[in-house]
Coordinates of C-alpha atoms in Angstrom, one line a residue:
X1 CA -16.8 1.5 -1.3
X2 CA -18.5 1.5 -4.9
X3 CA -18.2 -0.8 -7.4
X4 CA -19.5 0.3 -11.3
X5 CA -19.0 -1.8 -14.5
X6 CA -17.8 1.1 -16.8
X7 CA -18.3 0.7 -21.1
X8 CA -14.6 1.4 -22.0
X9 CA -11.3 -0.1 -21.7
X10 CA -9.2 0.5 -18.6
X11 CA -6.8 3.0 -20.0
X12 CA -9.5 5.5 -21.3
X13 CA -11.1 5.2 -17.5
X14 CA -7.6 5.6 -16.2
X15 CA -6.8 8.7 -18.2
X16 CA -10.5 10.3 -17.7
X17 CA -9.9 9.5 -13.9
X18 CA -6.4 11.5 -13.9
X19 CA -7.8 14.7 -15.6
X20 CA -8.2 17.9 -13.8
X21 CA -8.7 19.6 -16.3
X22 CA -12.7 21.3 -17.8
X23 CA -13.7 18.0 -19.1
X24 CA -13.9 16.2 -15.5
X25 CA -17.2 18.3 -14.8
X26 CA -18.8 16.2 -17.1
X27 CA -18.6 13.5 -14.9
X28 CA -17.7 14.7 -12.0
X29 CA -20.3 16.5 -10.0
X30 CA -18.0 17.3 -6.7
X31 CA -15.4 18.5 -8.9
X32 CA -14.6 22.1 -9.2
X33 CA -11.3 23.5 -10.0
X34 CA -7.8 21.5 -9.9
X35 CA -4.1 21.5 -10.5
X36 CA -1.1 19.8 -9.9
X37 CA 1.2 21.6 -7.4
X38 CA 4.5 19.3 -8.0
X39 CA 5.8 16.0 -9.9
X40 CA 7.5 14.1 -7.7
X41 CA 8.3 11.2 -10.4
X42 CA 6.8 9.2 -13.2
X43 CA 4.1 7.9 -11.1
X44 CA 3.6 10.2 -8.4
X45 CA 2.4 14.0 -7.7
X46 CA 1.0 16.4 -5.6
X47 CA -2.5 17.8 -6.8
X48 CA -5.1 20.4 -5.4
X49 CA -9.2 20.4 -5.8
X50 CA -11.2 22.0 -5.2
X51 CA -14.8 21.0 -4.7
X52 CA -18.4 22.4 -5.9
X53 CA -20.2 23.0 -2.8
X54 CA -23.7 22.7 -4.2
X55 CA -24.0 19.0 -3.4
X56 CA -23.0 19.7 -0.3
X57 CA -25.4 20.8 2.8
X58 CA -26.5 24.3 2.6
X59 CA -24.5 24.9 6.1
X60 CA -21.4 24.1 4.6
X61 CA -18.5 25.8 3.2
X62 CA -16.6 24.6 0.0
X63 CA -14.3 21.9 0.7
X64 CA -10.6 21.4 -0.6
X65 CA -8.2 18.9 -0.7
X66 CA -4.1 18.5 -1.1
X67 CA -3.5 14.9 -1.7
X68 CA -0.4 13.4 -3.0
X69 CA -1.5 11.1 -6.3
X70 CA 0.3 7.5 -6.8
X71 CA -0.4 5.6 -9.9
X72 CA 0.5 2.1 -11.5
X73 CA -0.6 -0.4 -14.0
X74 CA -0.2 -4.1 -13.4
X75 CA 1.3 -6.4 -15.8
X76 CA -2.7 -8.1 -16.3
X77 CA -4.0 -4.1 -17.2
X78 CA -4.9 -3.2 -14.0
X79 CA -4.5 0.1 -12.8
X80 CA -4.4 1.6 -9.3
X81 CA -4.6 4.9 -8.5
X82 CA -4.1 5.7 -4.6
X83 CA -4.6 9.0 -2.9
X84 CA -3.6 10.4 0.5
X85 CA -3.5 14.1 2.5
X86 CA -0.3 16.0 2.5
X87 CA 0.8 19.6 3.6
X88 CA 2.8 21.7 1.0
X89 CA 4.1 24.6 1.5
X90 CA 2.9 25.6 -2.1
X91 CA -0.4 25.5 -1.2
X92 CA -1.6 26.4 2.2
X93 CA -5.3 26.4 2.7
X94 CA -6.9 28.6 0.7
X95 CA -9.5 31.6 2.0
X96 CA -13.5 30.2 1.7
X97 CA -12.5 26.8 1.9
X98 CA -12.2 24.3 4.5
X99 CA -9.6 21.7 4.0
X100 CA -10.6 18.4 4.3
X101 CA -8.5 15.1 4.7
X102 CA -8.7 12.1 2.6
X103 CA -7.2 9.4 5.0
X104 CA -7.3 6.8 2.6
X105 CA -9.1 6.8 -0.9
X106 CA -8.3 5.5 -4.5
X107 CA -9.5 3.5 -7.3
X108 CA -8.8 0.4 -8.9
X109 CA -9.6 -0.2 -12.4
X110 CA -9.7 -4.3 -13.5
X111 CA -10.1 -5.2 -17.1
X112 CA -13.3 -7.2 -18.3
X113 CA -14.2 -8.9 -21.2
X114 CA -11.2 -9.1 -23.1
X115 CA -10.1 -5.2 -21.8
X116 CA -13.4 -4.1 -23.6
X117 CA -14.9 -3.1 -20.3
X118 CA -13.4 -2.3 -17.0
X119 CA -15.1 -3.0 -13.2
X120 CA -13.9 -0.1 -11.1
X121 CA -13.6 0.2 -7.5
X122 CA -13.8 3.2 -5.6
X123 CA -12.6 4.2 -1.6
X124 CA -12.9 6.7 0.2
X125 CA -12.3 7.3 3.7
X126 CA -12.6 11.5 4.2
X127 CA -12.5 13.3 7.3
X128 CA -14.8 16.7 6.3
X129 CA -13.5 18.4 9.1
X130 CA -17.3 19.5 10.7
X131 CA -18.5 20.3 13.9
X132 CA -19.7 17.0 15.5
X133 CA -22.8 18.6 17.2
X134 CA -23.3 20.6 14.4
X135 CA -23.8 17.9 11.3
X136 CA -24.5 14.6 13.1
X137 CA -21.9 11.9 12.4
X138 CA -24.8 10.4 9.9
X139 CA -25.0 13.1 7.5
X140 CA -20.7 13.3 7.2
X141 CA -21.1 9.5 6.2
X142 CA -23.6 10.1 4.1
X143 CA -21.5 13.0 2.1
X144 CA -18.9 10.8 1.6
X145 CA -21.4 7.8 0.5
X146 CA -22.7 10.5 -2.0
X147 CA -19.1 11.1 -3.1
X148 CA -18.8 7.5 -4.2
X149 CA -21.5 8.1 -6.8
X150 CA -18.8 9.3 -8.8
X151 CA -18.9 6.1 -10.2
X152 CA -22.2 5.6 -11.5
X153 CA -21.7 9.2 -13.0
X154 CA -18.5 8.1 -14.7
X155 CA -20.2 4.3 -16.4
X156 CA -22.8 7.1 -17.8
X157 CA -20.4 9.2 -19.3
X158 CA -19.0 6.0 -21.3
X159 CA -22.3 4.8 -21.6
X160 CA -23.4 8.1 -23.4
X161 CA -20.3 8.6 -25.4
X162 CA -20.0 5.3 -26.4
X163 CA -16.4 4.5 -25.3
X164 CA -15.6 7.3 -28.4
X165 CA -15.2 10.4 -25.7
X166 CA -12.5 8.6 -24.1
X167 CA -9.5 9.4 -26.9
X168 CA -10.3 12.9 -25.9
X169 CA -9.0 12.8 -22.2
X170 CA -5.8 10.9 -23.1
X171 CA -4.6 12.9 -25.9
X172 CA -5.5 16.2 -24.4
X173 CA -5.6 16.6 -20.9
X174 CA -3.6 14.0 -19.8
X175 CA -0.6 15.2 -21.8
X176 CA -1.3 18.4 -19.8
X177 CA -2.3 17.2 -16.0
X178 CA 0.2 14.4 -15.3
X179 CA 3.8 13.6 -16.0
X180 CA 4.9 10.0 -17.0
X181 CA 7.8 8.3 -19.2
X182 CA 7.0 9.4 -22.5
X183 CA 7.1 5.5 -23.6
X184 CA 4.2 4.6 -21.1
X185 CA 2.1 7.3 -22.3
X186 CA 2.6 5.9 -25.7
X187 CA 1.7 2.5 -24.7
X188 CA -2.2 3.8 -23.3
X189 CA -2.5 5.8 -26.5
X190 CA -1.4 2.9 -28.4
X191 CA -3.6 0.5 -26.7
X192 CA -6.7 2.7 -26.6
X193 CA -6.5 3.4 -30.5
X194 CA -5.8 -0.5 -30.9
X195 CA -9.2 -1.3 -28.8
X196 CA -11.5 1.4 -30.3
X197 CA -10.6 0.3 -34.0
X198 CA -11.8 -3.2 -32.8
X199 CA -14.4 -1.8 -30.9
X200 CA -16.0 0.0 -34.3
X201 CA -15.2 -3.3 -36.4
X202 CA -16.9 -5.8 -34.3
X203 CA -19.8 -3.0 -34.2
X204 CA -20.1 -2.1 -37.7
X205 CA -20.1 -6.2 -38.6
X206 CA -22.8 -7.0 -35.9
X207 CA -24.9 -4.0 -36.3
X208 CA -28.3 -5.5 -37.0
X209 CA -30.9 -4.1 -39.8
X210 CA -33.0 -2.7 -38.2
X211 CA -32.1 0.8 -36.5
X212 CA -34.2 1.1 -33.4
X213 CA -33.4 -0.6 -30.1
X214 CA -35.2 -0.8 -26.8
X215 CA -34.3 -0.1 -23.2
X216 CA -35.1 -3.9 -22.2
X217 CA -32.4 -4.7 -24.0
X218 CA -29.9 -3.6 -21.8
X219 CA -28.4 -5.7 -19.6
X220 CA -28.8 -4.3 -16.2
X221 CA -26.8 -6.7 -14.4
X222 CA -23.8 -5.9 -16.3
X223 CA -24.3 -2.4 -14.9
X224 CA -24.6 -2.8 -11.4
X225 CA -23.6 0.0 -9.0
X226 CA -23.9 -1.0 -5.5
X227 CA -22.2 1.1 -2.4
X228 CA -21.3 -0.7 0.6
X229 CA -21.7 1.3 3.9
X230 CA -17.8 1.0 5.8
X231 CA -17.6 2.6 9.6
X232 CA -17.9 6.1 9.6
X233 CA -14.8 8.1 10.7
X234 CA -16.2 10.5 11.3
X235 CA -17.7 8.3 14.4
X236 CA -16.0 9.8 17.0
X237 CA -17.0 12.0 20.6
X238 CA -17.5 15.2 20.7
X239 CA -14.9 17.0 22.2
X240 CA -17.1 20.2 24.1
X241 CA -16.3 23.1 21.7
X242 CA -17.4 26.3 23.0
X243 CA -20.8 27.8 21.6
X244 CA -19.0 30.6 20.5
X245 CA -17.2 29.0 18.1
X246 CA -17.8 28.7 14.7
X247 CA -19.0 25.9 13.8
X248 CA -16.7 25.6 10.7
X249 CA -13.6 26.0 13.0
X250 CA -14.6 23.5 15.4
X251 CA -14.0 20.0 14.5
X252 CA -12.7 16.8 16.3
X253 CA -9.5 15.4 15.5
X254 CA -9.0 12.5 17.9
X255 CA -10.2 9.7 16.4
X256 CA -8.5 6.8 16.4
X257 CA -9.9 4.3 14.0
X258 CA -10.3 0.3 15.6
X259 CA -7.2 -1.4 15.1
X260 CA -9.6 -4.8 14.7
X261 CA -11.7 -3.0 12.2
X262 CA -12.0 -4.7 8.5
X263 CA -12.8 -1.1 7.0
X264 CA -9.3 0.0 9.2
X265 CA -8.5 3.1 6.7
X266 CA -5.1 5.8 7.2
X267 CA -4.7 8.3 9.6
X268 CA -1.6 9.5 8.6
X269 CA 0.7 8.3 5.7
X270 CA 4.9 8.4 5.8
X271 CA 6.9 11.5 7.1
X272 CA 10.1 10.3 5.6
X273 CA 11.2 10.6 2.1
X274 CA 8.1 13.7 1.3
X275 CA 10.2 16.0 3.5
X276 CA 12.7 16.9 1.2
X277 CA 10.2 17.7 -1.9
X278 CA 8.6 20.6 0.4
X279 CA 5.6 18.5 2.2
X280 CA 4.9 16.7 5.0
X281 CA 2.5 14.2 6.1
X282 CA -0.8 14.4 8.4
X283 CA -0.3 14.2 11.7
X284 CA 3.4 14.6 11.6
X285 CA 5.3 13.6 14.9
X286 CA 8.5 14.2 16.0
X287 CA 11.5 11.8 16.8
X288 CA 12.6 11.6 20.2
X289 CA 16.8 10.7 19.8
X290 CA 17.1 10.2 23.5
X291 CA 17.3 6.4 23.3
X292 CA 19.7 4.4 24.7
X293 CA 19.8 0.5 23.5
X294 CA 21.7 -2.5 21.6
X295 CA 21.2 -4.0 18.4
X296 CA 18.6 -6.4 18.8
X297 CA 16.4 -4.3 21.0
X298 CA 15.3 -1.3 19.2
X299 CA 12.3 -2.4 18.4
X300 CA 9.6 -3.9 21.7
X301 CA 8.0 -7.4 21.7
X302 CA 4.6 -7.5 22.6
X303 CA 2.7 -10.9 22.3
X304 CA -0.3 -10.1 23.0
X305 CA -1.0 -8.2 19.3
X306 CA -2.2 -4.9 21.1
X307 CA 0.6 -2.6 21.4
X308 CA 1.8 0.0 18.2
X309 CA 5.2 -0.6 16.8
X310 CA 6.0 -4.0 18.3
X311 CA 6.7 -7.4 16.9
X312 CA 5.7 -10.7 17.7
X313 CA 5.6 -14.5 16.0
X314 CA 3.0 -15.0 13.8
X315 CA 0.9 -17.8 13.2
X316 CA 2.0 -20.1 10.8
X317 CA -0.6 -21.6 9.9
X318 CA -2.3 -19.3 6.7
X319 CA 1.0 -20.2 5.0
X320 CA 1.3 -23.1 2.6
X321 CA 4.2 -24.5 1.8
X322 CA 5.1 -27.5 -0.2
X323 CA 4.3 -30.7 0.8
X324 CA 6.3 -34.4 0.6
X325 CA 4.3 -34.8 -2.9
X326 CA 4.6 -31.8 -4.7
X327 CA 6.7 -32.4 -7.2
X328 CA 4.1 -35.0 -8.5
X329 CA 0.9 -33.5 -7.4
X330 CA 1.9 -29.8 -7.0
X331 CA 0.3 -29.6 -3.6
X332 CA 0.9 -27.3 -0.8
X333 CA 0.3 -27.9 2.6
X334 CA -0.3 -25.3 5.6
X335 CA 2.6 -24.9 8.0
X336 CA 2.1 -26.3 11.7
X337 CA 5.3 -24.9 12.8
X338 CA 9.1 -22.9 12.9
X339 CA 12.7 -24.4 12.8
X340 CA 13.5 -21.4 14.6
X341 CA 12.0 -19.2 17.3
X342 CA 11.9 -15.4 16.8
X343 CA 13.6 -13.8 19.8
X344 CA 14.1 -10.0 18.6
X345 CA 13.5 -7.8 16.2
X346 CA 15.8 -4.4 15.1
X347 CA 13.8 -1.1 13.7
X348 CA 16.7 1.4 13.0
X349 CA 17.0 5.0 10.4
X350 CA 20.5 6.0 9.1
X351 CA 22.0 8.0 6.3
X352 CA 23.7 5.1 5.1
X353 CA 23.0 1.1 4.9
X354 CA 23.5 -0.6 7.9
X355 CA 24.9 -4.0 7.0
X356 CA 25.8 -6.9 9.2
X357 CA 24.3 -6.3 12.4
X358 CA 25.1 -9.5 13.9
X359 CA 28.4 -9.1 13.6
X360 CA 28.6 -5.4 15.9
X361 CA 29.7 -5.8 19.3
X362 CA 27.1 -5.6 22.2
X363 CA 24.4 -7.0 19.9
X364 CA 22.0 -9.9 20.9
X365 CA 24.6 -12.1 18.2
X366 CA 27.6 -11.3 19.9
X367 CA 26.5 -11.6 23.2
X368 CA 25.5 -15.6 22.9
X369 CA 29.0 -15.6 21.5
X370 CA 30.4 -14.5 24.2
X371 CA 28.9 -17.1 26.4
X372 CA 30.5 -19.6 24.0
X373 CA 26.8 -21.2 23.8
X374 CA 25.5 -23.7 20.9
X375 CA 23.4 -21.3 19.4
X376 CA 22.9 -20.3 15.7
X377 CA 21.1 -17.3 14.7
X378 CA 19.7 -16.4 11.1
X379 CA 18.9 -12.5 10.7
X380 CA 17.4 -11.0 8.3
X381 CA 17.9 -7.3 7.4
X382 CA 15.5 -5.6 5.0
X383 CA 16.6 -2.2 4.0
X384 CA 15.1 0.2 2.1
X385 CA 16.9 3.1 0.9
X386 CA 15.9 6.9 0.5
X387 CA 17.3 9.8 2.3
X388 CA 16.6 8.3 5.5
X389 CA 17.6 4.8 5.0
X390 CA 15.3 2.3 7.1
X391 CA 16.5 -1.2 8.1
X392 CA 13.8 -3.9 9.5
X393 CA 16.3 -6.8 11.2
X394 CA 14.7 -9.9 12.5
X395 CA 16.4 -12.2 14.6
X396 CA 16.0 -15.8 14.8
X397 CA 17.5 -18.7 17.4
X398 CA 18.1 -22.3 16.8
X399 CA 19.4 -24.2 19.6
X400 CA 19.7 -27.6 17.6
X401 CA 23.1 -28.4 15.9
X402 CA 23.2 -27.3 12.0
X403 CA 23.9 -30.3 11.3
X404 CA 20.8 -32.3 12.3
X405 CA 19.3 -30.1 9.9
X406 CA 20.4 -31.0 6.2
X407 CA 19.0 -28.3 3.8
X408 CA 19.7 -25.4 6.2
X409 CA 23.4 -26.6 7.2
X410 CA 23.4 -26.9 3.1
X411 CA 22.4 -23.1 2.8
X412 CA 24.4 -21.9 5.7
X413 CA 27.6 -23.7 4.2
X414 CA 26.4 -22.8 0.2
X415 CA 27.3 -19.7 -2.1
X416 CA 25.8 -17.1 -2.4
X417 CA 24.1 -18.3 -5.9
X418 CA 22.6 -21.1 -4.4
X419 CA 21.3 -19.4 -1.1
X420 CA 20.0 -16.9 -4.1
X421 CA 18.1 -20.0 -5.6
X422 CA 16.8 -21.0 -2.8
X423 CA 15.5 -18.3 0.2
X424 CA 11.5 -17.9 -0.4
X425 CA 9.8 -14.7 1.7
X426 CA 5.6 -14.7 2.3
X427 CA 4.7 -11.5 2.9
X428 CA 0.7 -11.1 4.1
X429 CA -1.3 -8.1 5.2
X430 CA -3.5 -9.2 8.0
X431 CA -4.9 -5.9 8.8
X432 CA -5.1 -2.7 6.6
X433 CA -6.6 -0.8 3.6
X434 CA -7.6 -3.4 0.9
X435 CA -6.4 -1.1 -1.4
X436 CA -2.8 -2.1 -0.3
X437 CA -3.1 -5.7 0.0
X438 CA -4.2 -5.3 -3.4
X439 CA -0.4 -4.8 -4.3
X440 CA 0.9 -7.2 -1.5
X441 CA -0.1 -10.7 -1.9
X442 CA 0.2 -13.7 -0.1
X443 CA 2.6 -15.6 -3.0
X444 CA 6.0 -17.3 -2.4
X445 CA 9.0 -14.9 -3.5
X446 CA 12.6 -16.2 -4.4
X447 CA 13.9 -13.2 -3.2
X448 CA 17.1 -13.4 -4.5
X449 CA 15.9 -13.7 -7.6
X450 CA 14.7 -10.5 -7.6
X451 CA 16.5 -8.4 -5.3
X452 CA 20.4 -7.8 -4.5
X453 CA 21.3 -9.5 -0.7
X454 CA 24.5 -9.4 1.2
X455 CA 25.1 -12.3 3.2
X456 CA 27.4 -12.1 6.3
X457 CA 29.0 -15.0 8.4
X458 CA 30.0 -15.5 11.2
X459 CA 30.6 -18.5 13.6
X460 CA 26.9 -18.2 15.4
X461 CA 25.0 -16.5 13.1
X462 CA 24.1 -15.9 8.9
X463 CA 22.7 -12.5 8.2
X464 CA 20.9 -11.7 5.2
X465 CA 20.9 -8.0 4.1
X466 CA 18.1 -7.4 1.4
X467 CA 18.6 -4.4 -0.6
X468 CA 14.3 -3.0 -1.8
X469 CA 16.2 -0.4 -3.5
X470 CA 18.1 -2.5 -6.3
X471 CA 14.5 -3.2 -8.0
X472 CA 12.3 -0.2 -9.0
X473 CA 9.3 -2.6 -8.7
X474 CA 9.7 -3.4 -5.3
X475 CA 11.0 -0.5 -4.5
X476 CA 7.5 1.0 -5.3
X477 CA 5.7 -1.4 -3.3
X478 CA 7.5 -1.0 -0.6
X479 CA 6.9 2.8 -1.1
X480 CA 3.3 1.9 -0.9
X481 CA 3.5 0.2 2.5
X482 CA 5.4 2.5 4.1
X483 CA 2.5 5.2 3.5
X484 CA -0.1 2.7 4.9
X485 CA 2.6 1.7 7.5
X486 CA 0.9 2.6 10.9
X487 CA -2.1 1.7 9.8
X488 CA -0.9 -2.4 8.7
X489 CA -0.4 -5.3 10.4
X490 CA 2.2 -7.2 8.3
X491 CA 2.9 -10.7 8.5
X492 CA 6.0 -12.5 7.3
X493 CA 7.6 -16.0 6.6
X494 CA 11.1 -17.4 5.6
X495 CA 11.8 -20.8 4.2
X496 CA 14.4 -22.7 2.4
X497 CA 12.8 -24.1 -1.1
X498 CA 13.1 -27.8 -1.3
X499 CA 13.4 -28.9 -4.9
X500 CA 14.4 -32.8 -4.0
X501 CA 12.0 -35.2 -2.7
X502 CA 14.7 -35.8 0.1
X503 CA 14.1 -32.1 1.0
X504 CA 10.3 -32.1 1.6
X505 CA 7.9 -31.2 2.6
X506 CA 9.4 -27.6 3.4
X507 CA 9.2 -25.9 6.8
X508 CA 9.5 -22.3 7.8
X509 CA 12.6 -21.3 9.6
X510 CA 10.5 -18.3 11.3
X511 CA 7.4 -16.0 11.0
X512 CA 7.1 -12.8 12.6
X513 CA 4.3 -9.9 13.0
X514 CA 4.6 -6.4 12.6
X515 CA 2.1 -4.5 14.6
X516 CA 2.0 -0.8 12.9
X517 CA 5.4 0.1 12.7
X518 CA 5.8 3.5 12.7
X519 CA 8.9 5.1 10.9
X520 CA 8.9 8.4 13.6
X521 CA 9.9 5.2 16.1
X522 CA 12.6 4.3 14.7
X523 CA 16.1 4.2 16.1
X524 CA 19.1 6.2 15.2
X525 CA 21.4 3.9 14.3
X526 CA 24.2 6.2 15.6
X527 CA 22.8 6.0 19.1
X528 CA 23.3 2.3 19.6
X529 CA 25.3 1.8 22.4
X530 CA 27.8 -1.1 22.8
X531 CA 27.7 -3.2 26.0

């Protein structure tokens, strides 16, 4: 990772950073030749560079890449722009070049002094496609650490221009590279012009006498680049290529980055909803249909953290929630425990939303109620629409009476506006990209508030079906997270909010851990058999 203070506001770095057009040599030493090859939406595309291959190692061919492009700008001025490999069949890999695969890359670009100035952070995570044996593992890292230094060429461009070069890139090439709602490209041209008229005032009022200036003056601190060295991945065995092979041809693909790694970057991003646009994700895998299960079991437990696409209780300890005091001393407290115990979890695809699961014969629900037993279950069923619909259904078991149990007895037995008011998700991301738990913090959500939920009654159970797609917002988070999805360990809470001293401190009804879900798992809602 690189980290540069940059002399310009965050929308001139943003729309400098999204050019492809001549202008990004200036800055850009890697950068050769691009295009976009398809607008997916307002904030997403699919674009093609090509890079110089003069900063490369003699050896080596020119490099290319096909990445789709995701942007965004927070509501505090941040922007994020996030990049990952894709196939199109648009552009297949062109003659000279050797394709290489971003597995994870992107910047972020954070206001600073009053949006005058901007601290960027930079990621990369590039598999360069070489022959182990042929450049050591070293000199692939240290291509990609050289690649980084993109920033330090970018705070010179600004620093050389002055912050007045920037106009330049948003009206021009911007307009031409990328598409966006016409009314968000009015508000960075509106806020750029806005910043650079202050900018020139507050310079032209402070400018001093005296016309010469001296290089001690400068504030090197402000300007510090720094790149932090993250595990190679291109640390991997060689795989005994023959020696008549050329060396440009033969290339290891079997690395499989540490799951307990802090620098865990993306192998592969989402084969879902980029199928019907024309392109597929790396590493593509097929779904097996042959599987034959009830609801409630579709997707494995596995306690022990280790196995891929499994769930598990998480610990509830890193979440606060409020304590007996809070509505005096606004205090939060860390949980020591669950009302409820997790006992299974549902991963299911269909055309179509699948609501109220609880309520389908042969299901783990059903099948207590059958028995005739004393116990409740709360599920709840996040969906998230597209042209595979994906539902996430976790189920959770109280063997207590509700009515022991005051504020969720209250819910359970309340409309729908007041379980609206009240049902609080933590979502956390325990392992993955920092780039993406950049966009999912650990913060308290009313998410009914927010969202659209279905809830579903019946005499054992309360099911509550949240619909990601009736918010665009969220719906682009969770967008996010299911690129990064194999590569994330996601950690979850639900909880009643307790307004009423009588009804604190809080407690959790149930945590659970997702252990790299994988959406080529998932089961067919259509082959759920009924016991």
């Amino acid at each position: 990772m690189a980290v540069g203070v940059i002399d310009g506001t965050p929308e001139a770095v943003f729309s400098t950073l999204m050019s492809l057009g001549p202008s990004r040599t200036e800055w850009d030493f890697c950068f050769y030749r691009g295009s976009v090859v398809e607008h997916l939406d307002g904030h997403k595309d699919i674009v093609h560079i090509q890079l110089y291959n003069n900063w490369l190692p003699r050896p080596m061919k020119r490099r290319d890449l096909l990445l789709q492009r995701y942007w965004r700008r927070e509501n505090d001025g941040t922007y994020v722009i996030l990049y990952h490999t894709v196939f199109h069949r648009n552009c297949p890999p062109k003659h000279g070049y050797v394709r290489a695969r971003l597995k994870s890359g992107g910047f972020v670009i954070t206001p600073a002094k009053q949006g005058k100035e901007c601290v960027v952070k930079h990621m990369l995570a590039i598999d360069w496609r070489i022959w182990t044996s042929y450049l050591r593992k070293t000199s692939a890292r240290s291509i990609t650490i050289r690649m980084l230094g993109r920033v330090a060429a970018l705070r010179e461009l600004f620093r050389a221009k002055a912050g007045y070069g920037s106009y330049e890139y948003l009206s021009g090439e911007l307009t031409k590279d990328i598409w966006m709602p016409q009314r968000e490209k009015e508000v960075i041209k509106t806020e750029v012009d806005l910043k650079r008229t202050e900018s020139k005032t507050k310079d032209e009022s402070e400018k001093p006498v005296s016309g010469s200036s001296s290089l001690g003056e400068l504030n090197d601190a402000e300007d510090e680049f720094f790149d932090v060295l993250e595990p190679s991945d291109d640390d991997q065995p060689f795989n005994g290529c023959s020696v008549n092979t050329s060396p440009e041809l033969c290339y290891t693909d079997k690395y499989q980055p540490k799951l307990s790694s802090a620098a865990f970057f993306v192998r592969k991003l989402h084969d879902i909803a980029v199928q019907r646009k024309g392109y597929t994700d790396l590493l593509e895998m097929s779904q097996t249909e042959s599987v034959s299960c009830s609801y409630g079991d579709t997707l494995p437990k596995d306690s022990s953290f280790n196995k891929p696409c499994s769930w598990a209780a998480a610990d509830p300890s890193p979440f606060s929630i409020r304590g007996d005091g809070y509505l005096e001393d606004h205090r939060k407290i860390r949980a020591e425990g669950t009302l409820m115990e997790m006992v299974a979890a549902d991963w299911l695809r269909s055309v179509k939303r699948e609501d109220n699961l609880a309520g389908r014969p042969g299901g783990i629900v059903q099948r207590y109620a059958d028995q005739g037993g004393p116990e409740f279950f709360f599920i709840v069923n996040i969906q998230v629409p597209g042209t595979t619909t994906y539902n996430l259904a976790l189920y959770y078991m109280l063997e207590n009476p509700l009515h022991e149990i005051p504020l969720l007895d209250s819910f359970v037995s309340g409309d729908d506006a007041f379980r609206n008011s009240r049902f609080k998700l933590i979502p956390y991301i325990s392992e993955g990209p920092w780039i993406v738990k950049q966009s999912v913090r650990k913060k308290p959500c009313l998410i009914g508030q927010a969202l659209e939920i279905r809830y579903f009654q019946g005499n054992n159970y309360l099911e509550v079906d949240i619909d990601v797609g009736s918010s665009t917002v969220a719906s682009r988070v969770v967008s996010l997270v299911l690129g990064y999805l194999k590569n994330l360990v996601i950690e979850i809470a639900f909880l009643i909010q307790g307004d009423t001293p009588e009804e604190l401190p809080e407690f959790l009804l149930g945590t659970c851990r997702l252990n790299h879900l994988d959406a080529s798992k998932s089961v067919s809602a259509d082959s759920i058999s009924i016991r």
